[in-house]
Short mmCIF file of C-alpha atoms in Angstrom, two decimals:
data_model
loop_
_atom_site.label_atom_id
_atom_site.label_comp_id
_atom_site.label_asym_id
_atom_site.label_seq_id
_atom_site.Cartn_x
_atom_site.Cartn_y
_atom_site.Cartn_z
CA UNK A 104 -4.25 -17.85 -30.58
CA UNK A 105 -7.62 -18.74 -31.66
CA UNK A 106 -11.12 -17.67 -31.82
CA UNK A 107 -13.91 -19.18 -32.04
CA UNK A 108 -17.69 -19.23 -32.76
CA UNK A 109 -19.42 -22.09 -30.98
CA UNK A 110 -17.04 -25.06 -32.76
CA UNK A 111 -16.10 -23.06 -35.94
CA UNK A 112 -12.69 -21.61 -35.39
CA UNK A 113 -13.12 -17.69 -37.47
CA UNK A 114 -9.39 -16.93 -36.63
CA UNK A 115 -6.07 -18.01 -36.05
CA UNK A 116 -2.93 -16.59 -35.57
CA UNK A 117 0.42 -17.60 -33.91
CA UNK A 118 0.54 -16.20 -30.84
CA UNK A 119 4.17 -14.87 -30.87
CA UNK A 120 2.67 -12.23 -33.32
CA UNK A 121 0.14 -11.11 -30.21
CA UNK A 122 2.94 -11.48 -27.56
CA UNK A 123 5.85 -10.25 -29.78
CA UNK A 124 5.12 -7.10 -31.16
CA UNK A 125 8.15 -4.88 -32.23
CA UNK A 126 9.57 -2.80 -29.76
CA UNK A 127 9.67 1.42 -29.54
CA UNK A 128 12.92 2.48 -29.83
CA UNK A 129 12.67 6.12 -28.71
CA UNK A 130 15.87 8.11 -27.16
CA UNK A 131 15.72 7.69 -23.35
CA UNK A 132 17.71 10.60 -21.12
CA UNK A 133 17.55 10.48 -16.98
CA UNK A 134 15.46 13.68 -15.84
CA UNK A 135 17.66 16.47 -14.49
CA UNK A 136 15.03 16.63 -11.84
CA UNK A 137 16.31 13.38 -10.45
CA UNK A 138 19.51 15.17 -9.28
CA UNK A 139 18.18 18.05 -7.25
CA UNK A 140 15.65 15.93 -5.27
CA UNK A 141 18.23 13.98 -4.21
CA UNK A 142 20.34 16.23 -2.65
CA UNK A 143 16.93 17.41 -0.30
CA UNK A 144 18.13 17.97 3.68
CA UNK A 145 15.87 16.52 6.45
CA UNK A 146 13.15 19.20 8.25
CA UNK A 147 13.66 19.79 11.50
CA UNK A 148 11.44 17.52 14.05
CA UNK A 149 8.82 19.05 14.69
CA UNK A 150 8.10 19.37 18.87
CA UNK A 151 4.27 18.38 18.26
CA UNK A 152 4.09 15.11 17.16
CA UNK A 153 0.09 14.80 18.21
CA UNK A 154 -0.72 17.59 16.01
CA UNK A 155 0.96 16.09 13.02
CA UNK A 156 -0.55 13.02 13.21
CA UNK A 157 -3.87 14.53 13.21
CA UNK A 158 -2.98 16.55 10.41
CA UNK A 159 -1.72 13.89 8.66
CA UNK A 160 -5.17 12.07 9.26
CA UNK A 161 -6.88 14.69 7.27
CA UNK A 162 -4.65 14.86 4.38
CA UNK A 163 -7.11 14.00 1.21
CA UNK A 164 -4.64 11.48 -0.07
CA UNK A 165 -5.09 9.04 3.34
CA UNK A 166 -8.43 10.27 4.61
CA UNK A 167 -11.25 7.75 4.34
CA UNK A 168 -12.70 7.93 0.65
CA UNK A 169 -16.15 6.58 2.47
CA UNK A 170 -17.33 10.39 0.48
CA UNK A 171 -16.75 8.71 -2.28
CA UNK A 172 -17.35 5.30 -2.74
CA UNK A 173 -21.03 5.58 -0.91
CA UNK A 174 -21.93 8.11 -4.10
CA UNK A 175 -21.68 4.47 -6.25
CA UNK A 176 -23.78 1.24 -5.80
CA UNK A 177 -21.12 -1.11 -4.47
CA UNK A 178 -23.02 -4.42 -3.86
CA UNK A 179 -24.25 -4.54 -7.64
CA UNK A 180 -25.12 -8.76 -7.77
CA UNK A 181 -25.10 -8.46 -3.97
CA UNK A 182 -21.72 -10.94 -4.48
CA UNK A 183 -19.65 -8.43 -2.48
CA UNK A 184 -18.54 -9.94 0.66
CA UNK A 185 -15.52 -7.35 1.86
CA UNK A 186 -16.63 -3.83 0.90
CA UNK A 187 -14.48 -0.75 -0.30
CA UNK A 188 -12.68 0.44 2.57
CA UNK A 189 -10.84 -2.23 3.61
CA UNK A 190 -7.34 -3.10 2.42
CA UNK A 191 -8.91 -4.79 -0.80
CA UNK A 192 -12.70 -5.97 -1.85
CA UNK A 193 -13.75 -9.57 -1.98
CA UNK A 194 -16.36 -11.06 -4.37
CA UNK A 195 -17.91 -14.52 -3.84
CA UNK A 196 -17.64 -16.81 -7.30
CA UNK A 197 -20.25 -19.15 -8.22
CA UNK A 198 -17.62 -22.07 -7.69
CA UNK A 199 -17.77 -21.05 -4.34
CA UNK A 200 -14.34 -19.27 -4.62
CA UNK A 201 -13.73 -15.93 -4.11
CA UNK A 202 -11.76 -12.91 -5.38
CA UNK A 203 -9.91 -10.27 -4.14
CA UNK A 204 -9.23 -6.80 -5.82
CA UNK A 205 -6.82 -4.15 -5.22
CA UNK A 206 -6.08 -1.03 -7.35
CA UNK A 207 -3.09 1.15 -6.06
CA UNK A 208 -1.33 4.16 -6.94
CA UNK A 209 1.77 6.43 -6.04
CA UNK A 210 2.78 9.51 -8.39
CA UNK A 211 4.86 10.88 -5.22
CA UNK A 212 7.59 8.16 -5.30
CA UNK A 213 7.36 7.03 -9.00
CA UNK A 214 8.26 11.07 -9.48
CA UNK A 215 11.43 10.32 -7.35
CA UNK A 216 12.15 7.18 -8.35
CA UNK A 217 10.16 5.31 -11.29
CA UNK A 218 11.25 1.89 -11.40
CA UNK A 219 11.12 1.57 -7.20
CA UNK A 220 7.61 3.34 -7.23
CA UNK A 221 6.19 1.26 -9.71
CA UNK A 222 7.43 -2.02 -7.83
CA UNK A 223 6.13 -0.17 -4.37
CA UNK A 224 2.28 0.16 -6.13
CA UNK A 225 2.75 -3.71 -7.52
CA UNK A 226 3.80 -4.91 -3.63
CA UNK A 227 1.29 -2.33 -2.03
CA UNK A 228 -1.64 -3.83 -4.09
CA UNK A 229 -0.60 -7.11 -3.28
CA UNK A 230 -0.21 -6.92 0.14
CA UNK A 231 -3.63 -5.54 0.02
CA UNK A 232 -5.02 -8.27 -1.53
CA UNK A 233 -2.92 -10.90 1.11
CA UNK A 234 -4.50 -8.67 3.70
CA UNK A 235 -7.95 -10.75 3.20
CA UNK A 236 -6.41 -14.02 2.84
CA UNK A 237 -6.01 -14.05 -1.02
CA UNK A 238 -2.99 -15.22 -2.87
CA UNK A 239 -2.15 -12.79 -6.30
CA UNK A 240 -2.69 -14.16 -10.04
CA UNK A 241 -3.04 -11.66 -11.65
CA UNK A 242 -2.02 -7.76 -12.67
CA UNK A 243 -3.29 -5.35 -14.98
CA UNK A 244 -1.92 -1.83 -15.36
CA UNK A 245 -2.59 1.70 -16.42
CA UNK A 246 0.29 3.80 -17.40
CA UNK A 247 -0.07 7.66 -17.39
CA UNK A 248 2.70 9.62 -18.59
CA UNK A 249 3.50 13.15 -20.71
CA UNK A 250 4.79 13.20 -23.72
CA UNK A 251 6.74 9.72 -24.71
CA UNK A 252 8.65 12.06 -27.30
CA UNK A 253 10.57 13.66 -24.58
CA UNK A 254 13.50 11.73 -24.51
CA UNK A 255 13.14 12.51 -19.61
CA UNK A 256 9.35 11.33 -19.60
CA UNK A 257 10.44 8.60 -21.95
CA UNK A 258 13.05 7.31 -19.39
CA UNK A 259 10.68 7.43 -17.01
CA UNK A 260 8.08 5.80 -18.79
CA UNK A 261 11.06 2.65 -19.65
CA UNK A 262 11.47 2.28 -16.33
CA UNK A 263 8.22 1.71 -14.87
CA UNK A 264 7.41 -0.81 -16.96
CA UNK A 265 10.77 -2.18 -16.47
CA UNK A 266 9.86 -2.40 -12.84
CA UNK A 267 6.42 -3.88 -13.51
CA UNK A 268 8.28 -6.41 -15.20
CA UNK A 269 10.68 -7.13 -12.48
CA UNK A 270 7.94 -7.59 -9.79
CA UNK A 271 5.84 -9.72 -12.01
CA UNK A 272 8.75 -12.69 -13.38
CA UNK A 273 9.61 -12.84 -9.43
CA UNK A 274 6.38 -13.34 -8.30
CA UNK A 275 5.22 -15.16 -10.97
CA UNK A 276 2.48 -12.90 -11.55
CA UNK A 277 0.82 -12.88 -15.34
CA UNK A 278 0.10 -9.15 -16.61
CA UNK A 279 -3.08 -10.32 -18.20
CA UNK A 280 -4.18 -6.62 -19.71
CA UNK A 281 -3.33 -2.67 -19.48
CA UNK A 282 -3.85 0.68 -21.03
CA UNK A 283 -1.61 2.99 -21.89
CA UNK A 284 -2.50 7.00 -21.49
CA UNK A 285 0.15 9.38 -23.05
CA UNK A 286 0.56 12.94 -23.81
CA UNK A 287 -0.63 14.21 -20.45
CA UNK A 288 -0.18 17.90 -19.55
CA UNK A 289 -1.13 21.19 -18.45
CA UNK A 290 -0.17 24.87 -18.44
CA UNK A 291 2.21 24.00 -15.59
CA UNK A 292 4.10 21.24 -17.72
CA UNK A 293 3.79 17.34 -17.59
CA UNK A 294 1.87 14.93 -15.01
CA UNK A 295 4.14 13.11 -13.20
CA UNK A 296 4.56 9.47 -13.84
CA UNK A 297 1.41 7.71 -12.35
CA UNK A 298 1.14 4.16 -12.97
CA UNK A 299 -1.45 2.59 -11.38
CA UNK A 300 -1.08 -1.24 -10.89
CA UNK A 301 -4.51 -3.63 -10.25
CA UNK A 302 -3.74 -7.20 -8.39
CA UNK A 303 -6.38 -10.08 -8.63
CA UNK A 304 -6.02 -12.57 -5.97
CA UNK A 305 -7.45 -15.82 -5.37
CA UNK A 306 -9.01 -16.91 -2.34
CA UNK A 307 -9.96 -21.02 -2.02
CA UNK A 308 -11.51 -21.35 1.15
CA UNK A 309 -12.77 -18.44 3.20
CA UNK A 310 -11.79 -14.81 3.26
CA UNK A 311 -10.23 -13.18 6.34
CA UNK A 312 -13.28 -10.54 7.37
CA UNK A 313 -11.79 -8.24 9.87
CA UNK A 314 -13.11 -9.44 13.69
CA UNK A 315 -13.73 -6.98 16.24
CA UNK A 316 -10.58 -5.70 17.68
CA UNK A 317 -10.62 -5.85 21.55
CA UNK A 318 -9.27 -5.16 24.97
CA UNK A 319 -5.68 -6.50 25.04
CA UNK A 320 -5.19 -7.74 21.91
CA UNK A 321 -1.65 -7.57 20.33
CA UNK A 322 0.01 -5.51 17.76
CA UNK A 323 2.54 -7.30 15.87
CA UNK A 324 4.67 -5.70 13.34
CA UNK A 325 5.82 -7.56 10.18
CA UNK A 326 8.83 -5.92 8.12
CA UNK A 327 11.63 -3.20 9.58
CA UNK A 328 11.52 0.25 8.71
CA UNK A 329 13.99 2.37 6.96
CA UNK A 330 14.87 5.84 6.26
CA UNK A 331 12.81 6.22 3.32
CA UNK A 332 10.57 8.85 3.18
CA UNK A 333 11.38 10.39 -0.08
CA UNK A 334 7.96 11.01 -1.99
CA UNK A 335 5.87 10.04 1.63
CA UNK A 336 2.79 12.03 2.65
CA UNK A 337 4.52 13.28 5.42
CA UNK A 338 7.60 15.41 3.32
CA UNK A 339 5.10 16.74 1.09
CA UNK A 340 2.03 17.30 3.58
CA UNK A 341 3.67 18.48 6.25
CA UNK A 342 6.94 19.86 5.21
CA UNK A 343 6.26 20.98 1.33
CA UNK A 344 9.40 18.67 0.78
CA UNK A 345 9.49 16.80 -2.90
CA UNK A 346 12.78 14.15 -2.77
CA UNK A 347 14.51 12.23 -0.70
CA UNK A 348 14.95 8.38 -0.38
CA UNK A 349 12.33 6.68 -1.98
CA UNK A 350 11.44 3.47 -0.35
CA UNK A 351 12.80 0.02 -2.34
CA UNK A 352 11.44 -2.76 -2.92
CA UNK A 353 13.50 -5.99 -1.43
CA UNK A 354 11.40 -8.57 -3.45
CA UNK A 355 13.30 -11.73 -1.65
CA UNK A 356 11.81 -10.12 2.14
CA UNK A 357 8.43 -9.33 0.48
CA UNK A 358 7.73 -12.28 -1.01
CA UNK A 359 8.67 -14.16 2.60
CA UNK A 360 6.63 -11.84 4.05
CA UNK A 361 3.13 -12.00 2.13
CA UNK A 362 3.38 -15.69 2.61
CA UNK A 363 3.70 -15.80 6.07
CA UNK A 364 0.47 -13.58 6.77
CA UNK A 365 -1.33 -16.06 4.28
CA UNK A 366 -0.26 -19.10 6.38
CA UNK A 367 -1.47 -17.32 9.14
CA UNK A 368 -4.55 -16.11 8.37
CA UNK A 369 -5.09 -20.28 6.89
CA UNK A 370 -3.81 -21.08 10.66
CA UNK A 371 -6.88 -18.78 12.37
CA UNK A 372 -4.87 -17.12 14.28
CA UNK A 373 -5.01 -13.72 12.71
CA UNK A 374 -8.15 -11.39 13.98
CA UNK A 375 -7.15 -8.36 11.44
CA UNK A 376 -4.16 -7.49 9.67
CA UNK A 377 -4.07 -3.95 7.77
CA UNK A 378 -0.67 -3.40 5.10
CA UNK A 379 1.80 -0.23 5.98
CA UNK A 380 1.53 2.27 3.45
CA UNK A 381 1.12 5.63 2.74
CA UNK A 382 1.95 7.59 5.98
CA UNK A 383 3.66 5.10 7.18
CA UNK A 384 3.46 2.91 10.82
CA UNK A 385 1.18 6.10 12.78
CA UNK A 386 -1.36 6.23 10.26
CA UNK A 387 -1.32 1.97 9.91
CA UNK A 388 -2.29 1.62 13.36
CA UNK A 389 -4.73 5.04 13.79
CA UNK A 390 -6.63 3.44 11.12
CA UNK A 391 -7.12 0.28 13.47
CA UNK A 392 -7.79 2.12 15.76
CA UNK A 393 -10.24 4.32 14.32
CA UNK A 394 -11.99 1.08 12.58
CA UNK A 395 -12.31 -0.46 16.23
CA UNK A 396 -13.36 2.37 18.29
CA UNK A 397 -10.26 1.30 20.35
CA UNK A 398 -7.06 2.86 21.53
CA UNK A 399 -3.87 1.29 21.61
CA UNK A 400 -0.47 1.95 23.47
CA UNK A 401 2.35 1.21 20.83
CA UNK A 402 5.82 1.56 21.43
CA UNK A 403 8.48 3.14 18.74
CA UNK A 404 11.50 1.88 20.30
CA UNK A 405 10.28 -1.85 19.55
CA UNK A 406 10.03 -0.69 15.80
CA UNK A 407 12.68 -2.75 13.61
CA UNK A 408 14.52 0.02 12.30
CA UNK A 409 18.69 1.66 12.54
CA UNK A 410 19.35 4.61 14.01
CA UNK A 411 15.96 6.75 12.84
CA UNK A 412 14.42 9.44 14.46
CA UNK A 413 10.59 9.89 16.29
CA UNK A 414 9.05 11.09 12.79
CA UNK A 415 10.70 8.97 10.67
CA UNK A 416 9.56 5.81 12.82
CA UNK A 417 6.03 7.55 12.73
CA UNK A 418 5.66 8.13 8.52
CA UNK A 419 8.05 6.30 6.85
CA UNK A 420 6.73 4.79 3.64
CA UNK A 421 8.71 1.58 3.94
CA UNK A 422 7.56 -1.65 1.63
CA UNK A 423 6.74 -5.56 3.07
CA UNK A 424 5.07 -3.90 6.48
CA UNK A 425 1.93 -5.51 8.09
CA UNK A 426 0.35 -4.18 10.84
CA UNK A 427 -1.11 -7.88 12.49
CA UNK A 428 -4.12 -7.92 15.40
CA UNK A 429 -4.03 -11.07 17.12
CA UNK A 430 -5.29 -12.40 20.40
CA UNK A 431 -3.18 -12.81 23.68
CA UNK A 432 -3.31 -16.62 23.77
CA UNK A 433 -1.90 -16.97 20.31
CA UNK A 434 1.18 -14.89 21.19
CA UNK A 435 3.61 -17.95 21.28
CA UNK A 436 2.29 -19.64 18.68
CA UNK A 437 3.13 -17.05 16.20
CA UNK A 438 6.03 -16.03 17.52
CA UNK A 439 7.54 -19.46 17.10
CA UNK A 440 5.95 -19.09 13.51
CA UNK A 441 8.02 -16.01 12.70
CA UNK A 442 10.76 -16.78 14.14
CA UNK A 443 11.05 -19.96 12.73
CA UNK A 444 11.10 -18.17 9.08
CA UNK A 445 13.40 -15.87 10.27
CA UNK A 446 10.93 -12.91 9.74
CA UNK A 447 11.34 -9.66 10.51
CA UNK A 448 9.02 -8.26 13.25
CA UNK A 449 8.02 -7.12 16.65
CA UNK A 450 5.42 -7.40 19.73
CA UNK A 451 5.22 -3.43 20.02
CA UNK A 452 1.92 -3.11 21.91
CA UNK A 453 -1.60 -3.76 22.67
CA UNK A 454 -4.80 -2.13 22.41
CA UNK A 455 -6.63 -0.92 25.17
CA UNK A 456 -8.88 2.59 26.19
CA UNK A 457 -9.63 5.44 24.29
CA UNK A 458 -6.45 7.27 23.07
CA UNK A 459 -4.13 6.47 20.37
CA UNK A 460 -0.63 7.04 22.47
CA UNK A 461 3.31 5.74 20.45
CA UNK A 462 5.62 5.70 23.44
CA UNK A 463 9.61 6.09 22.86
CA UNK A 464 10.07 4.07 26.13
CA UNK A 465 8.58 5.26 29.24
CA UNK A 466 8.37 9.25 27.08
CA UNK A 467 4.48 9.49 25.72
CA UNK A 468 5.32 10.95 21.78
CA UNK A 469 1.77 11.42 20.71
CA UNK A 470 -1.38 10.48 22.84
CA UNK A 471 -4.74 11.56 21.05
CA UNK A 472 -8.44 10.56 21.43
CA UNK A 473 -9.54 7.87 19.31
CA UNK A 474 -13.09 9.64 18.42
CA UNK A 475 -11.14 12.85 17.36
CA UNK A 476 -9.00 11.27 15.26
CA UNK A 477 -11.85 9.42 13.31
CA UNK A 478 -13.78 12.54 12.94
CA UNK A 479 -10.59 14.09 10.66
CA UNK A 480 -10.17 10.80 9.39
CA UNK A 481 -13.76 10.17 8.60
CA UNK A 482 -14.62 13.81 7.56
CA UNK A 483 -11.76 15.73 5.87
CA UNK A 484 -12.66 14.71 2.35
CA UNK A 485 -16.47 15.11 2.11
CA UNK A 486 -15.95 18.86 3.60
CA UNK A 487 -13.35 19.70 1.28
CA UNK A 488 -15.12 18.28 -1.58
CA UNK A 489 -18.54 20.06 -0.59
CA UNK A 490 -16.45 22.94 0.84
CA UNK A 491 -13.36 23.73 -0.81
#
């Protein structure tokens, strides 16, 4: 490694001493937590699946954060050419380039299960980042954690970054920088592991700005969904329920599966595509919806999934989902695509009036207007902010 001053060089320094610094060795122990949360039974269904979506809608932690990000002057340069709100942001470069950036976050499944939460924020924020066309090179971290002296929040702590590490050699993704913040606790006893995980991606050509979703236009689901709603927004939301099976990572399906959205989006035939993530498949396509001023008719039983029940197809948390808008006469076309690569997927529906209705066959499951869902999508933060 060296630095320089214009052509003098000031320092120099082998850079195995930068990349190869001695290693903590601290005593590691698996939380006892770990073993109760597993052993967590499944709620009952709940008969009201409408009123659980919208109350999933205005939970804080997958509300809009337009309260938020308006407060802050996000065009700074006026380079900014997809805004917060979307699956990721998108800068223009001078070279005429542009850059995508994603920062995500999950303290619910990383408390379950650190090493698959960690990988779940790495392959959320890239599939963000894929969303708008961009290909990931690059990962920084932050790593928040209690006390590393604890031999339970020390295990923890190991295997996140053992995770980070996993994600990153298979994907070929450099961590170029991080920060570390330790010691972190209240009255109540330590945070729970929260690693957040920031993907750059590149973008050569043009970015994929969301079009206008419209009458008849398809939704086509990338990626099955599993039984995996340990740590999801709908067990702790709704149900109060910490544990369970915390959605894994298959790194061979996601990396298949981020590609094929790129080529996609490269082969114009993609109008919008939005990743699956926290609440799962209802809240994926509400948020279409909602974006669109559209309804949609959507049915669960076309869902790639084994054996899982109404809610579970609704909020699972499962990893490698897309949720991709294209037109009618490009149906065949990307079918042949996807099938080709053996991917994963179904035709499950199509947009059209002014409710948001998941059918289970011919059985309407939840059926709700598209303007009152955006109002407790739109609203539920600012009013609990300025509220309480």
């Amino acid at each position: 490694m060296e630095i320089r001053s214009e052509k003098n060089t000031i320092a120099k320094l082998p850079s195995s001493v930068v990349a190869n610094a001695p290693l903590i060795d601290r005593p590691v122990k698996i939380p006892k937590y770990l073993k109760n949360i597993k052993l967590v039974s499944k709620p009952k269904m709940p008969e009201d699946l409408s009123s659980i979506l919208l109350k999933m809608l205005s939970n804080p932690n997958i509300a809009s954060k337009q309260w938020v990000y308006t407060q802050y002057d996000h065009e700074v340069g006026i380079r900014t050419v997809i805004k917060p709100g979307s699956d990721a942001s998108v800068l223009r470069l001078d070279n005429g380039k542009f850059i995508s950036i994603k920062i995500d976050g999950n303290s619910k499944h990383c408390y379950v299960n650190p090493r698959q939460g960690v990988m779940g924020c790495f392959d959320e924020a890239c599939r963000n980042v894929v969303c708008t066309g961009a290909t990931p090179i690059g990962v920084v971290d932050h790593l928040q954690f209690g006390n590393p002296e604890d031999p339970e929040i020390f295990w923890t702590f190991k295997e996140s970054i053992e995770g980070i590490t996993d994600y990153s050699k298979y994907f070929e993704i450099p961590c170029v920088g991080g920060k570390v913040s330790l010691y972190n606790e209240t009255d109540n006893g330590p945070i729970k592991p929260t690693p957040l995980i920031g993907v750059l991606g590149l973008i050569d050509s043009v970015p994929l700005v969301p079009k206008k979703v419209e009458d008849s236009d398809l939704l086509v689901l990338i990626g099955s969904t599993k039984d995996e709603l340990g740590g999801s927004e709908y067990y702790e939301y709704i149900h109060g329920i910490v544990g369970g099976n915390c959605p894994s990572v298959d790194l061979a399906v996601s990396k298949a599966n981020q590609q094929v959205i790129l080529d996609l989006i490269n082969n114009n035939v993609v109008k919008t595509v939005h990743d699956c993530s926290k609440g799962g498949f209802a809240i994926t396509v509400s948020e279409l919806c909602i974006a669109n001023e559209i309804g949609c008719i959507a049915y669960l039983d076309k869902i790639p999934s084994e054996n899982l029940r109404l809610d579970e197809l609704l909020f699972s948390e499962s990893h490698s989902r897309f949720m991709l808008v294209i037109s009618k006469k490009d149906h065949n076309y990307v079918k042949k695509i996807l099938e080709k690569r053996e991917i994963i997927h179904s035709f499950l529906g199509e947009f059209t009036g002014q409710n948001i209705v998941f059918k289970d066959r011919a059985k309407i499951v939840t059926s709700i207007r598209v303007d009152k869902a955006q109002e407790k999508w739109l609203n539920s933060l600012g009013t609990l902010v300025s509220h309480g």
